[in-house]
XYZ file of N, CA and C in Angstrom:
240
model
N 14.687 79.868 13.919
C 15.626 79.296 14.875
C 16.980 79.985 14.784
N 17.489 80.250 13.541
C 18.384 80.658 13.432
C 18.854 82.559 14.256
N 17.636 83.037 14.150
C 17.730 84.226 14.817
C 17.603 84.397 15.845
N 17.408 83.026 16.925
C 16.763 83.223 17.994
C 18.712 82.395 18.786
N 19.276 81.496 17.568
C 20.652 81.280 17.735
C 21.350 82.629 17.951
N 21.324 83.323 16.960
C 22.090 85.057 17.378
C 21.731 85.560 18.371
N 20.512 85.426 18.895
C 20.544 86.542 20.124
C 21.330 85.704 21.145
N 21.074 84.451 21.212
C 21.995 83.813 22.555
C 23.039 84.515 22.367
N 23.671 84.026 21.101
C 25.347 83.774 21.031
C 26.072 85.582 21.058
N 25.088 86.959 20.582
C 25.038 88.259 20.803
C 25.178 88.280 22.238
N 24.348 88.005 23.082
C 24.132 87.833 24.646
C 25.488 87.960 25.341
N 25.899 86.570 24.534
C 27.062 86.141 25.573
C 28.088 86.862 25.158
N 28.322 87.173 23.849
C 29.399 87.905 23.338
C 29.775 89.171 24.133
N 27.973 89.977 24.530
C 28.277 91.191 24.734
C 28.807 91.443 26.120
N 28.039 90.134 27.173
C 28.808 90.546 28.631
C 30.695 89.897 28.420
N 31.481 89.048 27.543
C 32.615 89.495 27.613
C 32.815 90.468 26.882
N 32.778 91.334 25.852
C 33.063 92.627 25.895
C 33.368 93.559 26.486
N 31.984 93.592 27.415
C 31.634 94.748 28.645
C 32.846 94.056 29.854
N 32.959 92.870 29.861
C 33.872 92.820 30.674
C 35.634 93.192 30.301
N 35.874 92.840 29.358
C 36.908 93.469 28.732
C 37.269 95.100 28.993
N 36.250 95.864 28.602
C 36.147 96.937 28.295
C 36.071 97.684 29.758
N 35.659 97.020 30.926
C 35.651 97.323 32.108
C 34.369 97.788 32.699
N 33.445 97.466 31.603
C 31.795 98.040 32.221
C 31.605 97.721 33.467
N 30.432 98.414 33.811
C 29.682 97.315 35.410
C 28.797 96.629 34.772
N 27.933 97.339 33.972
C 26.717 96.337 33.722
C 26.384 96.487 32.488
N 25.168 96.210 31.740
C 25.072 95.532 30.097
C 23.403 95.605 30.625
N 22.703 96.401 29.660
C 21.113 96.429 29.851
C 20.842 95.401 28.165
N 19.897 94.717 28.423
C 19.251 94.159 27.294
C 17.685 94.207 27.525
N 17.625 95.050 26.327
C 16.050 95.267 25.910
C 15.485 94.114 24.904
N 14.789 93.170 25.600
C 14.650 91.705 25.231
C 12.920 91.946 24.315
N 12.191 92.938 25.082
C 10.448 92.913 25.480
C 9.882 91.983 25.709
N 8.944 92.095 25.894
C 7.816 91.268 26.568
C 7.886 90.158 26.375
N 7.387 89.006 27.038
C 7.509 87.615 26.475
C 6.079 87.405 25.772
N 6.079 87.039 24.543
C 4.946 86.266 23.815
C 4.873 84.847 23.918
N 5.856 84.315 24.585
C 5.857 83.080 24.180
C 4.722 82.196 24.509
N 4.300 81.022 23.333
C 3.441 80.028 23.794
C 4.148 78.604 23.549
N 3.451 77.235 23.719
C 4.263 76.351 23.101
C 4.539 76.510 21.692
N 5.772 75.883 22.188
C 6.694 75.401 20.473
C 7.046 76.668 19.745
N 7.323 77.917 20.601
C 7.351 79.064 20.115
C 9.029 80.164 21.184
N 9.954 80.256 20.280
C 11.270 80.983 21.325
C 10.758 82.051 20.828
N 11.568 83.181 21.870
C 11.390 84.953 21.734
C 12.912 85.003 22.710
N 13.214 86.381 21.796
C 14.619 86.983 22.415
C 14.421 87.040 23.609
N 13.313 87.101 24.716
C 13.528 87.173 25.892
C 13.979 85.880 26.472
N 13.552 85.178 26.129
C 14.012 83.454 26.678
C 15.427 83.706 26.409
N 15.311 83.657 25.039
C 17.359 83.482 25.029
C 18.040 84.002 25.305
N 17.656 85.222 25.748
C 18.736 86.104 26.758
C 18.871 85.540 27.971
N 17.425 85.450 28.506
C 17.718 84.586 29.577
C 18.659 83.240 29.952
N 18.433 82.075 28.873
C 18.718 81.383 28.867
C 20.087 81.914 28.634
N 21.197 82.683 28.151
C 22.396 82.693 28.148
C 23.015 83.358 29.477
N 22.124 84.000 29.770
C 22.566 84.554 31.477
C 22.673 83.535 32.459
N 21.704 82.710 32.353
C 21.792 81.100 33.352
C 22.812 80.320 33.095
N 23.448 80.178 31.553
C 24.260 79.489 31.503
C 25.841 79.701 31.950
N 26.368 78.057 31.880
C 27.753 78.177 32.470
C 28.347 78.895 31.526
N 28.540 79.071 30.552
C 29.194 80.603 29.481
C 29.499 81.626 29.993
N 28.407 82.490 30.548
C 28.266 82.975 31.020
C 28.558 84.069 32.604
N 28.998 82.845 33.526
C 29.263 82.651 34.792
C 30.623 83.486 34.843
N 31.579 83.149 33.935
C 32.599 84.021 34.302
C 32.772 85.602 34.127
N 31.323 85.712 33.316
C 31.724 87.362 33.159
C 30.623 88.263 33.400
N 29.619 87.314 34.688
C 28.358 88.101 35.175
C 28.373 87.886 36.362
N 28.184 88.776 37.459
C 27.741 88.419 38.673
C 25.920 88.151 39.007
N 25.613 87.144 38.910
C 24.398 86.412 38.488
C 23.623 86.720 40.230
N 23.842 87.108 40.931
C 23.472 87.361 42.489
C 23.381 88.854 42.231
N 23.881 89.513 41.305
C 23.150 90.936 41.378
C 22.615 91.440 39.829
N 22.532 90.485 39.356
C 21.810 90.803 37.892
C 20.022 90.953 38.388
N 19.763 92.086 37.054
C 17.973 92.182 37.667
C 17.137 91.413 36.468
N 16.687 91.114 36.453
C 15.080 90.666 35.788
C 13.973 91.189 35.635
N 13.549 91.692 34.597
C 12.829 92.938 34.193
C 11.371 92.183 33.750
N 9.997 92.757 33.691
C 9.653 92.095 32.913
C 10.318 92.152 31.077
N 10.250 93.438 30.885
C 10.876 93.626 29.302
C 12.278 94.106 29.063
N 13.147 94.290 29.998
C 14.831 94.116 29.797
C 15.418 93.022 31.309
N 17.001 92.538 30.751
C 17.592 92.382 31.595
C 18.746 92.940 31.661
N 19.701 93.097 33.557
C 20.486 94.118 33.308
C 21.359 92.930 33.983
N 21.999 92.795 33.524
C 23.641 91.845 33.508
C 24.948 92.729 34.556
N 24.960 92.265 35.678
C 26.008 93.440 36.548
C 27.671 92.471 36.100
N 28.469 93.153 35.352
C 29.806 92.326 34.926
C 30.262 91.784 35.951
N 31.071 90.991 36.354
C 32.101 90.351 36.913
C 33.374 91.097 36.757
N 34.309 91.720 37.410
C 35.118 92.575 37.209
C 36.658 92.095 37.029
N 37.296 92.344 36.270
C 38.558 91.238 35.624
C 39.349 91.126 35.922
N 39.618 89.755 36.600
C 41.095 89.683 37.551
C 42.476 90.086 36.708
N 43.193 91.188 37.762
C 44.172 91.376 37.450
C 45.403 90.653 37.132
């Protein structure tokens, strides 16, 4: 559980960074989903931090892609 806590909280860290830093976008190589019940994988929790309100201010979520095995996060660009 605890490692599957870091990738969220990595996730979110990295699109404000990239937004800081002035990126457009942020690729995450998540792979494949294994998941079955009662079972997380870095792909969920990436996901799951891209959906969240955290999130919202430093992704444009209408042009982010969905991969089967990465996602690509397009930044939100930083008001002057």
């Amino acid at each position: 559980w605890h490692n599957m806590e870091v990738v969220h909280t990595e996730a979110l860290e990295s699109v404000k960074k990239a937004q800081e830093e002035g990126k457009q976008s942020v690729l995450f190589t998540h792979g494949y989903s294994t998941s079955r019940n009662g079972k997380t994988t870095a792909r969920s929790q990436v996901r799951k931090a891209m959906r969240s309100k955290e999130a919202t201010p430093y992704i444009l979520r209408s042009q982010c892609i969905q991969h089967f095995s990465v996602f690509v996060a397009v930044i939100r660009p930083k008001k002057a």
